[in-house]
Amino acid sequence: MLKVKCLFKRAGCAGFVGLLAALSCLGAAPAQSAGTEFKKDEAGLYSDVFNDNIYYEFVDTLNFENLYRKISGKKARAQDVNVYDEVPDSVFFTNRHARKRLSAEELARGYRENDGPDLSEALTVVSGKSEGMHPGFFVKDKRGDLYLIKFDPADNLELTTSAEIIGSRIYHAMGYPATQSDIITVLPSKFVVSPDAKFYDHTGFKRPLTAEKLEELLLFIPYTDEGKLRANAIKILSGDNRGPFGFRGNRANDPEDQIPHEHRRELRAVKILASWLNNYDARRSNTMATIVTKDGQSVFERHQMDFNASLGAGTHEAKPPMFTHEHMLDYGEGTKALLSLGLWEKPWQKRWREAGEQTGSPAVGYFDNREFNPGKFKTQLPARAFKNVTRADAFWAAKNIMAFSDDDVRAIVKAAQYKRAEDADMIAKVLIERRDLIGRYWFEHANALDNFDVKGGKLSFEDLAVTYKFEPAAEASYKVAVARMHGRKRRAVTAFESSAPEISLDSAWFDGAETVELTIRVLRQGWKKPGPYVRVLLDKSAIKEIRHQD
């Protein structure tokens, strides 16, 4: 039996990603302009572990700037924000739901290149695929479109397929280019093996994929009560696959990629979004850059992908208890455990004990909010961009997450097609609670003032902590310091306190000044001192700049 279960196992994940890259190029010529060459980056779990959890962990300790910032606590400001402290649209991110609300139907559809695989005829299996014992394969439909077919673990029908749907919809609605993913439910006979199909066996060698081998594989796939197979059909991205783009460095010869990824706010914010979705597997190999032709020019598109380890799902089982609490190789946690001689009960161990060492239903897995701390969430591997997250970055991410209403969350969860209403309700409940935990945490640790506007001689703003009812309006006090600005020279004018989210602008402040700077801090009941600042630079008629403290 073990031999059969390992039938599609191969040596390492790099081969799988390489296969995905090759398939994405079938029928699509590289879209490169004359004189421009973009090197293809390789990917794989093994290389990710070595680079992010070993090599860069050591090398970064030798970087004096990183060492200084770690000791001083002064993190580098994101380099891609505009003068209003927002992330402009780019190939990495397009402002969507927080800027203009998507309908329930749009949220449920997610990213689209077509309406999903054509199931009017057989799906031709062109290659086998497996990660460990989590099988799947690549297919081509009647139209010639390529899809990666991924199944749930044997004992967890709906676990990973639902996580993939919910994750891809939320990433897309937030603004990240994601992948198109659909749920299909078909009979095993829907899959027909191509004569040229290959797979990697458990020894790592490529073998012919036959109908008999495919039938053996499907013995270990969970079936629905109707005797059908449920799977994710993930469309292979259009364009020429150039591999992952990751969370550090940049491609110097790409005009759209001049800022190191560790200094891009939207890539730092992936950590905050991952904490909402419980996505432990946000790492370099789960990003993909493709070259497409637009208006005769070769441009990169950068997609986030592979969300089936979100929510309560692991790769091929319910999420293990330590995931999201520790990195794969967590030197800090390991040292604390060693020094305590194993007597210290870690937060994830306490959480697991309180859960009775039991996960939820097979479709939900291990997903709750016990011991969840938004500031301490960890992905499988450390990433430089995630380490660089500042309060301003996290505030930006949190306010985008808070833009998802309860009904929005339920609409997205509905797209995951849980059979049991109890499972769908549980997932929605935990996501809604966790959204609020993230908002409350980061609105407290950063300055929660937003939506500034000048009208009628007044500067108005919105206190998001009050808007979302995390704090009572009556207990908020806004400390304001006014300064005249001449270039970089600042001269203090006055300081006062406001109990309302608006400030009357005194015309005398502008006398002899190029601009006026207002530094605003919030003091709430129970706080010993005001929180971080937000600085607003303005002239007599308009706001010139907004900057939240990092």
mmCIF file of C-alpha atoms in Angstrom, residues 302-514:
data_model
loop_
_atom_site.group_PDB
_atom_site.id
_atom_site.type_symbol
_atom_site.label_atom_id
_atom_site.label_comp_id
_atom_site.label_asym_id
_atom_site.label_seq_id
_atom_site.Cartn_x
_atom_site.Cartn_y
_atom_site.Cartn_z
ATOM 1 C CA ARG A 302 3.340 39.329 -10.359
ATOM 2 C CA HIS A 303 0.934 36.872 -8.798
ATOM 3 C CA GLN A 304 0.477 35.493 -5.300
ATOM 4 C CA MET A 305 -0.520 31.823 -5.416
ATOM 5 C CA ASP A 306 -1.086 28.534 -3.587
ATOM 6 C CA PHE A 307 -3.498 29.211 -0.720
ATOM 7 C CA ASN A 308 -4.454 25.629 0.151
ATOM 8 C CA ALA A 309 -2.476 25.786 3.422
ATOM 9 C CA SER A 310 -4.663 28.631 4.717
ATOM 10 C CA LEU A 311 -7.342 28.544 7.434
ATOM 11 C CA GLY A 312 -7.212 25.197 9.265
ATOM 12 C CA ALA A 313 -5.442 23.328 6.479
ATOM 13 C CA GLY A 314 -1.917 22.046 6.238
ATOM 14 C CA THR A 315 -0.496 20.780 2.968
ATOM 15 C CA HIS A 316 -1.889 17.262 3.329
ATOM 16 C CA GLU A 317 -3.697 17.267 6.684
ATOM 17 C CA ALA A 318 -5.181 19.599 9.278
ATOM 18 C CA LYS A 319 -2.707 22.332 10.223
ATOM 19 C CA PRO A 320 -0.253 21.103 12.902
ATOM 20 C CA PRO A 321 -0.503 22.955 16.256
ATOM 21 C CA MET A 322 2.849 24.787 16.085
ATOM 22 C CA PHE A 323 2.207 26.272 12.630
ATOM 23 C CA THR A 324 1.769 30.094 12.608
ATOM 24 C CA HIS A 325 3.475 30.246 16.030
ATOM 25 C CA GLU A 326 6.995 29.256 14.943
ATOM 26 C CA HIS A 327 9.100 29.243 11.789
ATOM 27 C CA MET A 328 10.222 25.898 10.412
ATOM 28 C CA LEU A 329 13.641 26.511 12.001
ATOM 29 C CA ASP A 330 12.912 28.975 14.784
ATOM 30 C CA TYR A 331 16.170 29.830 16.505
ATOM 31 C CA GLY A 332 14.588 32.142 19.060
ATOM 32 C CA GLU A 333 11.877 29.723 20.149
ATOM 33 C CA GLY A 334 14.359 26.859 20.175
ATOM 34 C CA THR A 335 16.722 28.803 22.422
ATOM 35 C CA LYS A 336 13.939 29.673 24.880
ATOM 36 C CA ALA A 337 12.853 26.040 25.036
ATOM 37 C CA LEU A 338 16.452 24.949 25.626
ATOM 38 C CA LEU A 339 17.073 27.478 28.386
ATOM 39 C CA SER A 340 13.826 26.510 30.124
ATOM 40 C CA LEU A 341 14.835 22.841 29.968
ATOM 41 C CA GLY A 342 11.544 22.140 28.235
ATOM 42 C CA LEU A 343 9.488 23.308 31.225
ATOM 43 C CA TRP A 344 8.104 26.404 29.478
ATOM 44 C CA GLU A 345 4.708 25.833 27.898
ATOM 45 C CA LYS A 346 4.673 27.589 24.556
ATOM 46 C CA PRO A 347 1.525 29.469 23.451
ATOM 47 C CA TRP A 348 0.776 26.901 20.748
ATOM 48 C CA GLN A 349 1.166 24.087 23.275
ATOM 49 C CA LYS A 350 -1.278 25.811 25.610
ATOM 50 C CA ARG A 351 -3.688 26.325 22.721
ATOM 51 C CA TRP A 352 -3.410 22.657 21.720
ATOM 52 C CA ARG A 353 -3.971 21.540 25.318
ATOM 53 C CA GLU A 354 -7.025 23.790 25.663
ATOM 54 C CA ALA A 355 -8.390 22.327 22.425
ATOM 55 C CA GLY A 356 -8.190 18.873 23.975
ATOM 56 C CA GLU A 357 -5.579 17.989 21.350
ATOM 57 C CA GLN A 358 -8.396 17.812 18.826
ATOM 58 C CA THR A 359 -8.914 19.643 15.547
ATOM 59 C CA GLY A 360 -12.287 20.782 14.227
ATOM 60 C CA SER A 361 -14.368 18.901 11.698
ATOM 61 C CA PRO A 362 -12.455 17.271 8.797
ATOM 62 C CA ALA A 363 -13.456 20.153 6.507
ATOM 63 C CA VAL A 364 -12.417 22.895 8.968
ATOM 64 C CA GLY A 365 -9.191 21.486 10.402
ATOM 65 C CA TYR A 366 -7.322 23.408 13.106
ATOM 66 C CA PHE A 367 -8.566 26.992 12.945
ATOM 67 C CA ASP A 368 -9.587 29.139 15.890
ATOM 68 C CA ASN A 369 -8.502 32.348 17.607
ATOM 69 C CA ARG A 370 -7.185 30.992 20.901
ATOM 70 C CA GLU A 371 -3.715 32.441 21.582
ATOM 71 C CA PHE A 372 -3.876 34.422 18.324
ATOM 72 C CA ASN A 373 -1.650 37.496 18.550
ATOM 73 C CA PRO A 374 -1.583 39.616 15.350
ATOM 74 C CA GLY A 375 1.848 40.978 16.239
ATOM 75 C CA LYS A 376 3.425 37.550 16.723
ATOM 76 C CA PHE A 377 2.056 35.625 13.750
ATOM 77 C CA LYS A 378 4.773 33.720 11.893
ATOM 78 C CA THR A 379 4.873 32.182 8.455
ATOM 79 C CA GLN A 380 6.633 28.915 7.709
ATOM 80 C CA LEU A 381 9.819 30.738 6.698
ATOM 81 C CA PRO A 382 11.074 34.184 7.731
ATOM 82 C CA ALA A 383 11.050 36.796 4.967
ATOM 83 C CA ARG A 384 12.938 40.082 4.912
ATOM 84 C CA ALA A 385 9.817 41.998 3.880
ATOM 85 C CA PHE A 386 7.883 40.536 6.811
ATOM 86 C CA LYS A 387 10.625 41.493 9.262
ATOM 87 C CA ASN A 388 10.520 45.053 7.924
ATOM 88 C CA VAL A 389 6.807 45.592 8.660
ATOM 89 C CA THR A 390 6.347 48.943 10.403
ATOM 90 C CA ARG A 391 3.341 50.268 12.294
ATOM 91 C CA ALA A 392 2.395 52.345 9.252
ATOM 92 C CA ASP A 393 2.585 49.281 6.985
ATOM 93 C CA ALA A 394 0.479 47.213 9.369
ATOM 94 C CA PHE A 395 -2.076 50.016 9.757
ATOM 95 C CA TRP A 396 -2.454 50.218 5.978
ATOM 96 C CA ALA A 397 -2.955 46.453 5.760
ATOM 97 C CA ALA A 398 -5.371 46.384 8.700
ATOM 98 C CA LYS A 399 -7.612 49.129 7.315
ATOM 99 C CA ASN A 400 -7.793 47.242 4.009
ATOM 100 C CA ILE A 401 -8.747 44.075 5.869
ATOM 101 C CA MET A 402 -11.381 45.938 7.894
ATOM 102 C CA ALA A 403 -13.008 46.979 4.601
ATOM 103 C CA PHE A 404 -14.404 43.421 4.369
ATOM 104 C CA SER A 405 -17.805 43.441 6.066
ATOM 105 C CA ASP A 406 -19.371 40.414 7.744
ATOM 106 C CA ASP A 407 -21.522 39.878 4.653
ATOM 107 C CA ASP A 408 -18.441 40.139 2.419
ATOM 108 C CA VAL A 409 -16.733 37.390 4.388
ATOM 109 C CA ARG A 410 -19.807 35.169 4.225
ATOM 110 C CA ALA A 411 -20.099 35.696 0.451
ATOM 111 C CA ILE A 412 -16.502 34.557 -0.016
ATOM 112 C CA VAL A 413 -16.922 31.567 2.296
ATOM 113 C CA LYS A 414 -20.054 30.577 0.373
ATOM 114 C CA ALA A 415 -17.930 30.295 -2.783
ATOM 115 C CA ALA A 416 -15.960 27.514 -1.062
ATOM 116 C CA GLN A 417 -19.035 25.253 -1.303
ATOM 117 C CA TYR A 418 -18.932 23.599 2.111
ATOM 118 C CA LYS A 419 -21.558 20.867 2.279
ATOM 119 C CA ARG A 420 -22.273 21.342 5.989
ATOM 120 C CA ALA A 421 -23.629 24.754 6.967
ATOM 121 C CA GLU A 422 -21.927 24.336 10.347
ATOM 122 C CA ASP A 423 -18.504 24.240 8.677
ATOM 123 C CA ALA A 424 -19.163 27.353 6.596
ATOM 124 C CA ASP A 425 -20.491 29.172 9.658
ATOM 125 C CA MET A 426 -17.429 28.222 11.703
ATOM 126 C CA ILE A 427 -14.973 29.442 9.048
ATOM 127 C CA ALA A 428 -16.861 32.726 8.620
ATOM 128 C CA LYS A 429 -17.098 33.220 12.391
ATOM 129 C CA VAL A 430 -13.355 32.753 12.951
ATOM 130 C CA LEU A 431 -12.461 35.001 9.995
ATOM 131 C CA ILE A 432 -14.774 37.777 11.211
ATOM 132 C CA GLU A 433 -13.444 37.548 14.763
ATOM 133 C CA ARG A 434 -9.846 37.483 13.532
ATOM 134 C CA ARG A 435 -10.441 40.462 11.234
ATOM 135 C CA ASP A 436 -11.530 42.460 14.272
ATOM 136 C CA LEU A 437 -8.616 41.233 16.377
ATOM 137 C CA ILE A 438 -6.217 42.424 13.675
ATOM 138 C CA GLY A 439 -7.967 45.778 13.322
ATOM 139 C CA ARG A 440 -8.118 46.388 17.059
ATOM 140 C CA TYR A 441 -4.460 45.415 17.574
ATOM 141 C CA TRP A 442 -2.937 47.518 14.801
ATOM 142 C CA PHE A 443 -5.241 50.510 15.309
ATOM 143 C CA GLU A 444 -3.965 50.584 18.886
ATOM 144 C CA HIS A 445 -0.294 50.108 18.018
ATOM 145 C CA ALA A 446 -0.336 52.586 15.111
ATOM 146 C CA ASN A 447 -2.092 55.915 14.587
ATOM 147 C CA ALA A 448 -5.640 55.024 13.504
ATOM 148 C CA LEU A 449 -6.527 58.382 11.905
ATOM 149 C CA ASP A 450 -7.401 58.320 8.212
ATOM 150 C CA ASN A 451 -9.469 59.961 5.455
ATOM 151 C CA PHE A 452 -8.173 63.490 6.007
ATOM 152 C CA ASP A 453 -9.934 66.344 4.215
ATOM 153 C CA VAL A 454 -9.791 70.150 4.191
ATOM 154 C CA LYS A 455 -13.072 71.990 3.783
ATOM 155 C CA GLY A 456 -14.500 75.247 5.131
ATOM 156 C CA GLY A 457 -11.329 76.183 6.973
ATOM 157 C CA LYS A 458 -11.234 72.888 8.877
ATOM 158 C CA LEU A 459 -9.164 69.729 8.718
ATOM 159 C CA SER A 460 -11.398 66.723 9.327
ATOM 160 C CA PHE A 461 -10.389 63.099 9.737
ATOM 161 C CA GLU A 462 -11.783 59.709 10.677
ATOM 162 C CA ASP A 463 -10.725 57.763 13.752
ATOM 163 C CA LEU A 464 -10.964 54.182 12.487
ATOM 164 C CA ALA A 465 -10.772 52.754 16.002
ATOM 165 C CA VAL A 466 -13.990 54.655 16.741
ATOM 166 C CA THR A 467 -15.571 53.908 13.356
ATOM 167 C CA TYR A 468 -15.232 50.162 13.918
ATOM 168 C CA LYS A 469 -16.336 50.501 17.560
ATOM 169 C CA PHE A 470 -13.054 49.330 19.042
ATOM 170 C CA GLU A 471 -12.938 52.538 21.099
ATOM 171 C CA PRO A 472 -15.720 54.885 22.308
ATOM 172 C CA ALA A 473 -15.730 58.316 20.653
ATOM 173 C CA ALA A 474 -16.269 60.124 23.942
ATOM 174 C CA GLU A 475 -12.993 58.810 25.366
ATOM 175 C CA ALA A 476 -10.728 59.935 22.504
ATOM 176 C CA SER A 477 -8.586 63.048 22.752
ATOM 177 C CA TYR A 478 -6.505 64.371 19.859
ATOM 178 C CA LYS A 479 -3.232 66.110 20.766
ATOM 179 C CA VAL A 480 -2.198 68.579 18.058
ATOM 180 C CA ALA A 481 1.157 70.316 17.570
ATOM 181 C CA VAL A 482 1.347 73.041 14.900
ATOM 182 C CA ALA A 483 4.553 74.101 13.147
ATOM 183 C CA ARG A 484 5.419 76.432 10.275
ATOM 184 C CA MET A 485 7.551 74.818 7.606
ATOM 185 C CA HIS A 486 10.220 76.505 5.479
ATOM 186 C CA GLY A 487 11.695 73.715 3.402
ATOM 187 C CA ARG A 488 12.949 71.278 6.032
ATOM 188 C CA LYS A 489 13.067 73.870 8.785
ATOM 189 C CA ARG A 490 10.316 73.510 11.370
ATOM 190 C CA ARG A 491 9.242 76.267 13.778
ATOM 191 C CA ALA A 492 6.741 75.393 16.503
ATOM 192 C CA VAL A 493 3.660 77.634 16.634
ATOM 193 C CA THR A 494 1.231 76.183 19.160
ATOM 194 C CA ALA A 495 -0.122 72.993 20.682
ATOM 195 C CA PHE A 496 -3.625 72.157 21.837
ATOM 196 C CA GLU A 497 -6.131 69.368 22.325
ATOM 197 C CA SER A 498 -9.319 68.538 20.423
ATOM 198 C CA SER A 499 -12.112 66.247 21.557
ATOM 199 C CA ALA A 500 -13.590 65.985 18.051
ATOM 200 C CA PRO A 501 -12.063 64.557 14.849
ATOM 201 C CA GLU A 502 -11.642 67.976 13.260
ATOM 202 C CA ILE A 503 -9.315 70.944 13.619
ATOM 203 C CA SER A 504 -10.093 74.575 12.835
ATOM 204 C CA LEU A 505 -7.259 76.008 10.751
ATOM 205 C CA ASP A 506 -6.094 79.417 11.997
ATOM 206 C CA SER A 507 -5.040 81.621 9.066
ATOM 207 C CA ALA A 508 -2.298 83.113 11.256
ATOM 208 C CA TRP A 509 -0.513 79.762 11.218
ATOM 209 C CA PHE A 510 0.236 80.248 7.529
ATOM 210 C CA ASP A 511 1.740 83.749 7.851
ATOM 211 C CA GLY A 512 5.241 83.658 6.419
ATOM 212 C CA ALA A 513 5.155 79.878 6.008
ATOM 213 C CA GLU A 514 5.423 77.765 2.879
#
